[in-house]
Short mmCIF file of C-alpha atoms and ligand atoms in Angstrom, two decimals:
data_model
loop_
_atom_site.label_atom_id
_atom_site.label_comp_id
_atom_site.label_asym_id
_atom_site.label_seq_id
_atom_site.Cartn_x
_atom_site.Cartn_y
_atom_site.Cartn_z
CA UNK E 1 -56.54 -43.02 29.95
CA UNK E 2 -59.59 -40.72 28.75
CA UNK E 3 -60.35 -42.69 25.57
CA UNK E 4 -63.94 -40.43 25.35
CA UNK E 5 -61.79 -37.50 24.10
CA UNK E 6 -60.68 -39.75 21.12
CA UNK E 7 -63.99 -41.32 20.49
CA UNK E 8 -63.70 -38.69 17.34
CA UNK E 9 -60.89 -40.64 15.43
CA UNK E 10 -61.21 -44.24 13.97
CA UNK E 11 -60.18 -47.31 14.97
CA UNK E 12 -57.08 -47.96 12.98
CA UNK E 13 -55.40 -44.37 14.30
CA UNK E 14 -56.63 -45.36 17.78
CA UNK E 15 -54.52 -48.75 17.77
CA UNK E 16 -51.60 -46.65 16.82
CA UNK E 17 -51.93 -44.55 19.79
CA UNK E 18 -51.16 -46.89 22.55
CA UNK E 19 -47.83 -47.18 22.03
CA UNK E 20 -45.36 -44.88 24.24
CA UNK E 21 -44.22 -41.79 22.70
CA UNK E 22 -41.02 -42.52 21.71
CA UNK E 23 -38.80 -40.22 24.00
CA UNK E 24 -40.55 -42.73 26.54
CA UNK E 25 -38.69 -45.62 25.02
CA UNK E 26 -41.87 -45.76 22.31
CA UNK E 27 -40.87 -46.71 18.46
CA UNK E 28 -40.37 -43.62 16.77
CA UNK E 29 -43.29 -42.69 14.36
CA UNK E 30 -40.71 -41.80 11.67
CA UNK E 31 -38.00 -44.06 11.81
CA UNK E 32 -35.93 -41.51 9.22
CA UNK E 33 -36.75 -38.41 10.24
CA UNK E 34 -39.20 -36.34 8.02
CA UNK E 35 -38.15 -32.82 6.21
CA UNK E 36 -39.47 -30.07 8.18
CA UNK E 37 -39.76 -27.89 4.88
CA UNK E 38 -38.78 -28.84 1.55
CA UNK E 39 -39.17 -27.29 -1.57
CA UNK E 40 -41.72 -28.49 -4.07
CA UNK E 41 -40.13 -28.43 -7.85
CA UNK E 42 -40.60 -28.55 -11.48
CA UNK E 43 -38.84 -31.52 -12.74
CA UNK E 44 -34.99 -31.08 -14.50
CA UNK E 45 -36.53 -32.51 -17.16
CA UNK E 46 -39.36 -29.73 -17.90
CA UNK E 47 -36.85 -26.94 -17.25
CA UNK E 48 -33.86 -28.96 -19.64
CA UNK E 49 -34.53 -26.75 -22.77
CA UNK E 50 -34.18 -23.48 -20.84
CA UNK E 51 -31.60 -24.09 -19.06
CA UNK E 52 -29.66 -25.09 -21.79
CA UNK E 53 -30.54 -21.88 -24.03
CA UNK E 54 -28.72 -19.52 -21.02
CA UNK E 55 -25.88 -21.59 -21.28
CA UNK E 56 -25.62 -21.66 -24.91
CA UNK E 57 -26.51 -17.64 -25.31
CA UNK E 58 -23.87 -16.57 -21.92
CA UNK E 59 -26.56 -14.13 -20.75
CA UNK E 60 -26.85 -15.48 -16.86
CA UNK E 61 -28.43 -12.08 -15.70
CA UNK E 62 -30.72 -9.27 -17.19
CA UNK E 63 -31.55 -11.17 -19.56
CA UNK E 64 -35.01 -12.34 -20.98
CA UNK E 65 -35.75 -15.26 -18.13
CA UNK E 66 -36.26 -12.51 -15.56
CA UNK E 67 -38.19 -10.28 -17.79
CA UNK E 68 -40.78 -13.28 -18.06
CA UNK E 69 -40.63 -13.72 -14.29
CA UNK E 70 -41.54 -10.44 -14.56
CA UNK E 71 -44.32 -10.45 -17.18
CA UNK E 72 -45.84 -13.52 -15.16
CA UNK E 73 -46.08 -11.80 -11.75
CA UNK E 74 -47.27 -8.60 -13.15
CA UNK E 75 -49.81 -10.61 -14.62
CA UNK E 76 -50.62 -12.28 -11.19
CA UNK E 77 -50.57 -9.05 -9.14
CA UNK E 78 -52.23 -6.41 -12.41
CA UNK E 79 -49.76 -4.06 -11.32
CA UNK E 80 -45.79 -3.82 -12.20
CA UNK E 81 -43.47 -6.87 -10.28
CA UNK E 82 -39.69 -6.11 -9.79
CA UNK E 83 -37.66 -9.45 -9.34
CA UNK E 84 -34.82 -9.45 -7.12
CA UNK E 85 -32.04 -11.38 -5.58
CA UNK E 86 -33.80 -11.84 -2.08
CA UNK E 87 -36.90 -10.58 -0.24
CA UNK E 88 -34.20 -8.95 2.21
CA UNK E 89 -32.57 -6.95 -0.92
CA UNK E 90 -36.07 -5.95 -2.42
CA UNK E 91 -36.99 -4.49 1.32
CA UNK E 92 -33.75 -2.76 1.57
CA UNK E 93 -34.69 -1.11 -2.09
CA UNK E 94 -38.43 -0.39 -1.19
CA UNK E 95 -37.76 1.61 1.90
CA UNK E 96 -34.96 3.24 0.07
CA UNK E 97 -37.01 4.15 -3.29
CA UNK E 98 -40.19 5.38 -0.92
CA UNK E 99 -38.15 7.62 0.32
CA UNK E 100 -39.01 6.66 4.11
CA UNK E 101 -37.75 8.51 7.00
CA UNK E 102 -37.51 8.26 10.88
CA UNK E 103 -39.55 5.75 12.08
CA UNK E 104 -41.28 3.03 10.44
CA UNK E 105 -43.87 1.02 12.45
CA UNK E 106 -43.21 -2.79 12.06
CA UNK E 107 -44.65 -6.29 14.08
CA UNK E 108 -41.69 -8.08 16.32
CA UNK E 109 -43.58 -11.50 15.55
CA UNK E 110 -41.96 -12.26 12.22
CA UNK E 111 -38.46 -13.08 10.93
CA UNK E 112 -36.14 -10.31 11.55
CA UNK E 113 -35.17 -9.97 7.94
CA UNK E 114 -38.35 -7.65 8.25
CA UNK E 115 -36.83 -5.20 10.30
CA UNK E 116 -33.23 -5.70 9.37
CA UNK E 117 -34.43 -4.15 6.02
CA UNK E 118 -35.23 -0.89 7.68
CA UNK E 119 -31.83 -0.25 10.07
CA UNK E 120 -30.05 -1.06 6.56
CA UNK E 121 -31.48 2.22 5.76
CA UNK E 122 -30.85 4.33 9.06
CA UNK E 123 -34.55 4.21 9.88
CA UNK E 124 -36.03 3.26 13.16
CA UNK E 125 -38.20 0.30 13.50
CA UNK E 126 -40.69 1.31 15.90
CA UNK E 127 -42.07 -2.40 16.96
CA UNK E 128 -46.10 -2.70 17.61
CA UNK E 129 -47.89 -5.74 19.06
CA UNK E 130 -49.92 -8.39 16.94
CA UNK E 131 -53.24 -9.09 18.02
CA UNK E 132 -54.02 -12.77 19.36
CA UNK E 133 -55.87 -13.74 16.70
CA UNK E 134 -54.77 -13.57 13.29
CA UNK E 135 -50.61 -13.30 14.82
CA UNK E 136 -50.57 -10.08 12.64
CA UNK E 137 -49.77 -6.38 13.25
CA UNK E 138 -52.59 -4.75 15.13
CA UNK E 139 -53.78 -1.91 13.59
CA UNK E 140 -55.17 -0.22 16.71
CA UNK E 141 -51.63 -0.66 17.84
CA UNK E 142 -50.54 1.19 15.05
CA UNK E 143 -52.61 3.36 15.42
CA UNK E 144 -51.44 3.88 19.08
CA UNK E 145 -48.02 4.36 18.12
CA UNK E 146 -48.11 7.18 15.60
CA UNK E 147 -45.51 9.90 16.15
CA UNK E 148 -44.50 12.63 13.73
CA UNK E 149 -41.43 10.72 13.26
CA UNK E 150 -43.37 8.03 11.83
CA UNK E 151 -43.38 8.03 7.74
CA UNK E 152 -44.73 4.11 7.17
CA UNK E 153 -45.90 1.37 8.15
CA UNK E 154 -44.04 -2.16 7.49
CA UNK E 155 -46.58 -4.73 8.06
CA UNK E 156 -46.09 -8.88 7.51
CA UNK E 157 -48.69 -11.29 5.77
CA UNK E 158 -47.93 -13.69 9.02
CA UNK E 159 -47.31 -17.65 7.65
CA UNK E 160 -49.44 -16.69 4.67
CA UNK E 161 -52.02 -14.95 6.79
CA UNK E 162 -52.88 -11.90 5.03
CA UNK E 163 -52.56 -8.98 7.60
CA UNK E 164 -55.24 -6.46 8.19
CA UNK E 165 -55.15 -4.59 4.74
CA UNK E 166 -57.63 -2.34 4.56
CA UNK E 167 -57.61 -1.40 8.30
CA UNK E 168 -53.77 -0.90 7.25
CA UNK E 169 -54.40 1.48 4.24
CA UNK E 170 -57.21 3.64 5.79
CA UNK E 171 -54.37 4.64 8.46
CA UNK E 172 -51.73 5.54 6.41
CA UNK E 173 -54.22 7.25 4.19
CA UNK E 174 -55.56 9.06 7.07
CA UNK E 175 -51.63 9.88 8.04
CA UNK E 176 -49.83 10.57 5.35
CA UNK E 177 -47.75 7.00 5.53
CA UNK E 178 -46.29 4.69 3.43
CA UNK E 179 -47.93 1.25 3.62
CA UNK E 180 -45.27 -1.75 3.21
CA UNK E 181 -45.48 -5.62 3.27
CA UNK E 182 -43.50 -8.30 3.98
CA UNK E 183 -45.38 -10.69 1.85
CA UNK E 184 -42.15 -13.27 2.20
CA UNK E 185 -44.79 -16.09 3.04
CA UNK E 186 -47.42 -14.59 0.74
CA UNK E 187 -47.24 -15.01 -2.80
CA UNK E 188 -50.11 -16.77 -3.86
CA UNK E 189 -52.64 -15.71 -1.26
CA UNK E 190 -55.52 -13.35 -1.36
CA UNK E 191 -57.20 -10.59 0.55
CA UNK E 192 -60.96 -10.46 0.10
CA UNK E 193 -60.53 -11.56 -3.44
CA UNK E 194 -57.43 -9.50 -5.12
CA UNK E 195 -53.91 -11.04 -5.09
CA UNK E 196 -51.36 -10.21 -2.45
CA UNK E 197 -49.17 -8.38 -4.07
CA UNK E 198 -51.67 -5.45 -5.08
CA UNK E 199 -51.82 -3.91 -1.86
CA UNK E 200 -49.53 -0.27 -0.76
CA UNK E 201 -46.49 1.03 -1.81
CA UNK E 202 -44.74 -2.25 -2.63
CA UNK E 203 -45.86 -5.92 -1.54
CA UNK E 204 -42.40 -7.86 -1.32
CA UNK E 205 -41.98 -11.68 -1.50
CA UNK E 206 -39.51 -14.11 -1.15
CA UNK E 207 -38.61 -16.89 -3.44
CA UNK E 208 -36.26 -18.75 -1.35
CA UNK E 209 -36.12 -22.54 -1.12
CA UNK E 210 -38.10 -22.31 2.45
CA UNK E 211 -40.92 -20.37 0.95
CA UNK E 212 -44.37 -21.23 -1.03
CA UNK E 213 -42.90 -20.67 -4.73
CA UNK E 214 -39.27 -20.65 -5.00
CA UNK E 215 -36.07 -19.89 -7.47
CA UNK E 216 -33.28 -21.24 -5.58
CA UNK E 217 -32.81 -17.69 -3.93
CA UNK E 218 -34.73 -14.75 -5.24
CA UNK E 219 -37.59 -11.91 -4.80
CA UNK E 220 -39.91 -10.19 -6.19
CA UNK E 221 -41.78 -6.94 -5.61
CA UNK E 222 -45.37 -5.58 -6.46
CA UNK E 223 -45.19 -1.89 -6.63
CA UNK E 224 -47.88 1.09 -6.89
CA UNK E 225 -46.50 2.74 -10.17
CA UNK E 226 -44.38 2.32 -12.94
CA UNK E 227 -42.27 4.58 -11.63
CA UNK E 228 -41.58 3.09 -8.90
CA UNK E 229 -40.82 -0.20 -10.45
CA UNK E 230 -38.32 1.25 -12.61
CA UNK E 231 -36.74 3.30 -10.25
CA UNK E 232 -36.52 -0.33 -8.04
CA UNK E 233 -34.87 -1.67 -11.79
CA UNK E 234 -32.24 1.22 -11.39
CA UNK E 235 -31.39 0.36 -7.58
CA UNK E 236 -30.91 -3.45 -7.85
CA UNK E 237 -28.43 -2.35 -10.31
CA UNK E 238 -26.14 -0.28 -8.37
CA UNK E 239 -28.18 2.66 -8.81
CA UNK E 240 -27.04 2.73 -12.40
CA UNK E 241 -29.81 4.04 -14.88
CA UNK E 242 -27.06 3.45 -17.31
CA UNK E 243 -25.30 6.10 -18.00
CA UNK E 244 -23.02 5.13 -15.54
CA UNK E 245 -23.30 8.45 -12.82
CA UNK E 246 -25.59 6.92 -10.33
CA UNK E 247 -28.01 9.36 -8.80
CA UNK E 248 -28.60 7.40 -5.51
CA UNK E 249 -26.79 4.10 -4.54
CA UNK E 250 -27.90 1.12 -4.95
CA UNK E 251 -27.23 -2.70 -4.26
CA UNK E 252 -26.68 -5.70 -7.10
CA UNK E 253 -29.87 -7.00 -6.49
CA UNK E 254 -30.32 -8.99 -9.57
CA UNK E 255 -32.39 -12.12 -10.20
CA UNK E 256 -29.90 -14.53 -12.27
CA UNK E 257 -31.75 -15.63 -15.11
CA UNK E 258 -31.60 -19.35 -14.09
CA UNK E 259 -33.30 -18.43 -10.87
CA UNK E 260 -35.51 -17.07 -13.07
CA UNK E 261 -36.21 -19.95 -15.09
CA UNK E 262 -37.11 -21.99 -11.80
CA UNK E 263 -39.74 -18.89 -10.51
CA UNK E 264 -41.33 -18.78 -13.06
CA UNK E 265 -42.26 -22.53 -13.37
CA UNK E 266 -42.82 -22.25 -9.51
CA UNK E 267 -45.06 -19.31 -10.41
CA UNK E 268 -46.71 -22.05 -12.41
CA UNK E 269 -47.49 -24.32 -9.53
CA UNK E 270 -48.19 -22.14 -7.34
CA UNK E 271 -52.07 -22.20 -7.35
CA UNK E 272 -51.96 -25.86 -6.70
CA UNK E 273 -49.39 -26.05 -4.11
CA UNK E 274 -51.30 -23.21 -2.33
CA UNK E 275 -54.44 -25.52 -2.85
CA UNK E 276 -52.85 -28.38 -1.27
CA UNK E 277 -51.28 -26.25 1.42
CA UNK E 278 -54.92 -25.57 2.78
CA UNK E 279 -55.64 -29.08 2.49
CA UNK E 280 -52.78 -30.24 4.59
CA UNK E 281 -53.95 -26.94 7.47
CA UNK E 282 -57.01 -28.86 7.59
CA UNK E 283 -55.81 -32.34 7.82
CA UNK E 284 -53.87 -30.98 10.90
CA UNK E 285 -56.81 -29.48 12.60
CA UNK E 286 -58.93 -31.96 11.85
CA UNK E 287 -56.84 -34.45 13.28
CA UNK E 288 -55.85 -32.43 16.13
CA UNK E 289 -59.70 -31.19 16.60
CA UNK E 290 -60.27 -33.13 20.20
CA UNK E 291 -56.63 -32.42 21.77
CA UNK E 292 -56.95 -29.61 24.71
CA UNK E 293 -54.75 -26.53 24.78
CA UNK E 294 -54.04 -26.45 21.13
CA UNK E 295 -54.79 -23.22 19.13
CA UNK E 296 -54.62 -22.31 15.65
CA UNK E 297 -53.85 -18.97 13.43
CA UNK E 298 -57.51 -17.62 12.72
CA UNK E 299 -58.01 -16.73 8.91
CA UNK E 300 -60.70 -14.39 7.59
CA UNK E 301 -62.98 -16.19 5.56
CA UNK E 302 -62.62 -13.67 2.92
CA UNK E 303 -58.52 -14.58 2.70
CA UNK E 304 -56.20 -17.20 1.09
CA UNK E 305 -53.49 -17.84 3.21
CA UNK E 306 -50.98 -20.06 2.04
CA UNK E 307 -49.78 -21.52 4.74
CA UNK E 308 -46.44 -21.16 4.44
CA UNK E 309 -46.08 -22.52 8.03
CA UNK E 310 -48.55 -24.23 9.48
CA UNK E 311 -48.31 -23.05 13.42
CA UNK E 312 -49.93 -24.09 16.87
CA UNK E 313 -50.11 -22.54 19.97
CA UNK E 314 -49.76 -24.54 22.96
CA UNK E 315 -51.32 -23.88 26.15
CA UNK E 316 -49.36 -25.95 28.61
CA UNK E 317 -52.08 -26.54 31.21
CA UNK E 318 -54.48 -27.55 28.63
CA UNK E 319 -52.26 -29.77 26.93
CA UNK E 320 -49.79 -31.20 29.74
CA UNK E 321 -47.11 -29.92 28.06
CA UNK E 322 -45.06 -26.45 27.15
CA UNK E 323 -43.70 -25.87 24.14
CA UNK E 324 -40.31 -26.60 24.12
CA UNK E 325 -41.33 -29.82 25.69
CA UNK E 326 -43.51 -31.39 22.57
CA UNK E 327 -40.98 -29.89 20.65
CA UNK E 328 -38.28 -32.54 21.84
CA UNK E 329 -40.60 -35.19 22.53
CA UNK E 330 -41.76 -34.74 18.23
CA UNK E 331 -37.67 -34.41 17.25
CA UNK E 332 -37.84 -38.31 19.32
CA UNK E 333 -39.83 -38.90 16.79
CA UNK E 334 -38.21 -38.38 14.08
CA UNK E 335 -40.70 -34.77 13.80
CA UNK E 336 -38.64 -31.66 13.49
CA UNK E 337 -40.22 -28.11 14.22
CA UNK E 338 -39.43 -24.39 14.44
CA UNK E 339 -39.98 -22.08 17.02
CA UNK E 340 -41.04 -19.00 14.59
CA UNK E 341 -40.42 -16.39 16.20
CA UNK E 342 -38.61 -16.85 18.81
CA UNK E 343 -37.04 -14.64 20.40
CA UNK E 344 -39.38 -12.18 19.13
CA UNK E 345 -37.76 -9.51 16.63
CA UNK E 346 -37.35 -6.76 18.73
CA UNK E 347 -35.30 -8.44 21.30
CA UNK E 348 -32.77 -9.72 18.71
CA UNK E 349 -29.35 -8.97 20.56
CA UNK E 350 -28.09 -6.96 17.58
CA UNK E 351 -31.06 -4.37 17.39
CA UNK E 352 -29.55 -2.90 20.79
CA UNK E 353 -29.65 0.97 20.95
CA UNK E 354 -31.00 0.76 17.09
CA UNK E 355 -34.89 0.08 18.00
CA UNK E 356 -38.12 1.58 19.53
CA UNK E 357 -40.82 -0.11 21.44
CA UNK E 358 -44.35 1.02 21.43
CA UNK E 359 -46.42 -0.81 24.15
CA UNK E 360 -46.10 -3.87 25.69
CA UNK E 361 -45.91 -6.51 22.85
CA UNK E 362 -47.78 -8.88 25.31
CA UNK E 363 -49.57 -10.59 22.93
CA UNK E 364 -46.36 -11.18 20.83
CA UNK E 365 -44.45 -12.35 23.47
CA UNK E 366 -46.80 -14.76 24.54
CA UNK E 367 -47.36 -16.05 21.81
CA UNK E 368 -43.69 -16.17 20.80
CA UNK E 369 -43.35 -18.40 23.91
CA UNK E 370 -45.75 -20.93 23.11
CA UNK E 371 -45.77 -21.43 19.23
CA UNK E 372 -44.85 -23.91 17.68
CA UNK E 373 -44.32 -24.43 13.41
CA UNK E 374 -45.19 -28.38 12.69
CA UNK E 375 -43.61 -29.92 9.52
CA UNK E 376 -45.33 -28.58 6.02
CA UNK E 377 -44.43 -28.89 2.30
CA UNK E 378 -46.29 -28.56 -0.53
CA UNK E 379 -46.31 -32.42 -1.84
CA UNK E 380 -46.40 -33.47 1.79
CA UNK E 381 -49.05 -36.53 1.86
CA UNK E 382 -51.81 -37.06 3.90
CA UNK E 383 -50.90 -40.20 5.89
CA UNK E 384 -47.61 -37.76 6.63
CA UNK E 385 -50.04 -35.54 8.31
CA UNK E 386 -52.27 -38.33 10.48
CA UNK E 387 -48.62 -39.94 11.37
CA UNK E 388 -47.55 -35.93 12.68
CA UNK E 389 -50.62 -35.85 14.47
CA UNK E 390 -50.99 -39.31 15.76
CA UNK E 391 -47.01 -38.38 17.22
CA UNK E 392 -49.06 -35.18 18.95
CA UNK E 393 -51.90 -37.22 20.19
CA UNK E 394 -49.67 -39.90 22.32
CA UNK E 395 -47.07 -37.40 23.63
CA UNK E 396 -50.09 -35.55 25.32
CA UNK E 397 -51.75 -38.76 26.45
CA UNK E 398 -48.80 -39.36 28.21
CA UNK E 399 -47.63 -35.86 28.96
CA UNK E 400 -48.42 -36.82 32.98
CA UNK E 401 -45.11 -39.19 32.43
CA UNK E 402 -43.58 -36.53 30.64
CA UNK E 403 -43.96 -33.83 33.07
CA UNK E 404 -42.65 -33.88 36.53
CA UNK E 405 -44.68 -31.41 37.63
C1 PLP G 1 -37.74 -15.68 4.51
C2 PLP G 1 -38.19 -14.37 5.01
C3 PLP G 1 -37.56 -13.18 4.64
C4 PLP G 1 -36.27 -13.17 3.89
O1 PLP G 1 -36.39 -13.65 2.60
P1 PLP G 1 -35.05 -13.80 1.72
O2 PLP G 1 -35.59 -14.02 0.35
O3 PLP G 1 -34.32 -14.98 2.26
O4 PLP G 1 -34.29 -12.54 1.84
C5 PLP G 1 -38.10 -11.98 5.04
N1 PLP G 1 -39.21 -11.94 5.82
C6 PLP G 1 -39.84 -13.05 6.22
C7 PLP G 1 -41.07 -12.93 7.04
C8 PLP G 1 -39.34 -14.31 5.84
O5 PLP G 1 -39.93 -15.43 6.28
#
């Protein structure tokens, strides 16, 4: 056993270590399994009063919940916010109200809501490689891929990871696009000190009970003007500016106003859970600092990511192990994970005919092959993360047993 490479960790976590992994026969680490992803919430309690007003008053939607929600992230951002029933539904609307056409340049390493959001609206997402670093859209890949069909770019703050903004905004500045985000994982993060949420067109989030802040389901948008926001008002309601003779259509994309309620008290925490988010990334690396073949999601110095997942790459020489191996040898231990994203978005079966490719997406696929998302939530504890990684550290110790090959 090469004890040197663990000389790093104390004694205590060292003990723990010699036991078997538990898909060896081993006791599992967590005896009741732990939540992958849970959300983190105000209290019934501190939200009573409210709640009880909406019921009382019979105004569930448009009503003056959401226009706080509102308020607040306009406040956070210091440009308009739109809130909306989903991140999906205020991507659908963005694309729509920008007026894209053609093709629209997008990363295949993220959830395919991302891209979904575009063939909603007849466009074409043309899919560009991520570089190896950061896991987000390359912008000399964009660059590569510019066509006149082209009329934006849709671009993903990866797990938090803030993509490569101003790299971003000098090309569609120099082209004449449209600059788009999928900021589902990144409300409450920062690019070289302004907001996410400040950046393009329209910076869209998600609110759903998987993400950082959360209002059971919901989403919100930052957008460029006040035109554009209230244009984006008009389309989550039908298209109906009120008059009732719509000029475009739109979808009911409304925020209920209890949803509402819980945002904006998650908009409240948010700070701190993003706080403790980068704690718990560093607990993990820490721990995992002396294991081979592991490699983490580089962040600028200048950014706040918010680690919405917290996700490893695993080389399988290195570490003894592939993915999909440590995978089931952490659900033995009562560890569940996530394979985001694989299959990589633009080989999602139901994208066939509908999608182009522009180079290789090497980097994407490989790293869609070997990634794996490890257990994070924001009032996760410490000794939740040293137990994760202790789980880690024995199934590669014994990967040898684990491996026939
Ligand atoms: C969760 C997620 C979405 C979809 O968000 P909804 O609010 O559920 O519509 C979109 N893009 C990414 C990257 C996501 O992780």
């Amino acid at each position: 056993m090469p004890l040197s490479l663990f000389s790093c960790y104390n004694q205590s976590i060292l003990d723990s270590y010699s036991d078997k992994p538990a898909i060896l026969g081993g006791t599992s680490i967590f005896s009741e399994p732990i939540a992958f992803n849970q959300p983190t919430l105000p209290t019934y309690d501190a939200l009573r009063a409210e709640f009880a007003a909406v019921m009382a008053g019979g105004q569930l939607t448009n009503g003056v919940n959401v226009a706080r929600f509102e308020a607040k992230a306009a406040e956070l951002f210091g440009r308009p916010a739109v809130a909306v029933s989903c991140c999906t539904s205020g991507l659908i609307l963005a694309a729509k109200m920008l007026g894209l056409t053609g093709q629209v340049i997008v990363p295949s390493f993220t959830f395919f809501a991302t891209s979904h959001s575009l063939i909603w609206n007849g466009l074409e997402p043309l899919f560009v490689d991520i570089d190896p670093d950061s896991w987000n859209i390359d912008p000399q890949a964009v660059e590569a891929a510019i066509n006149p069909k082209v009329s934006a770019i849709l671009a993903v703050d990866v797990f938090g990871n803030p993509c490569h903004k101003n790299a971003l905004l000098e090309i569609c500045e120099c082209h004449g696009l449209k600059l788009i985000t999928d900021s589902a994982h990144g409300l409450g993060g920062a690019y070289k000190g302004r907001p996410i949420g400040s950046f393009g067109a329209a910076e869209v989030f998600s609110l759903s009970p998987t993400k950082v802040a959360v209002a059971g389901e919901g989403g919100l948008i930052g957008a460029d003007s006040d035109e554009l926001a209230g244009r984006l008002r008009i389309a989550r309601d039908y298209g109906n500016s009120g008059d009732y003779d719509c000029r475009f259509v739109g979808l009911n994309a409304r925020m209920p106003e209890l949803s509402a309620i819980i945002g904006l008290a998650s908009l409240g925490m948010l700070d701190a859970n993003v706080r403790r988010r980068n704690e718990l990334a560093l607990a993990y690396r820490r721990n995992l600092d002396a294991v081979p073949g592991l490699t983490w999601q580089k962040i600028d110095p200048s950014s706040l990511c918010t680690y919405k997942d917290i996700s490893v790459l695993i080389e399988p020489h290195a570490f003894g192990l592939g993915r999909d191996a440590l995978a089931s040898a952490l659900a033995a231990e009562g560890i569940p994970t996530r394979k985001y994203y694989w299959p990589p978005a633009h080989r999602q079966s139901a994208y066939a005919g509908l999608i182009s490719v522009s180079g290789d997406q090497a980097v994407t696929e490989q790293i869609s092959a070997n990634i794996l998302s490890l257990p994070v939530f924001s009032h996760m504890t410490e000794t939740e993360v040293e137990r994760i990684s202790q789980a880690v550290i024995r199934i590669h110790r014994y990967s040898a047993d684990l491996n026939p090959t």
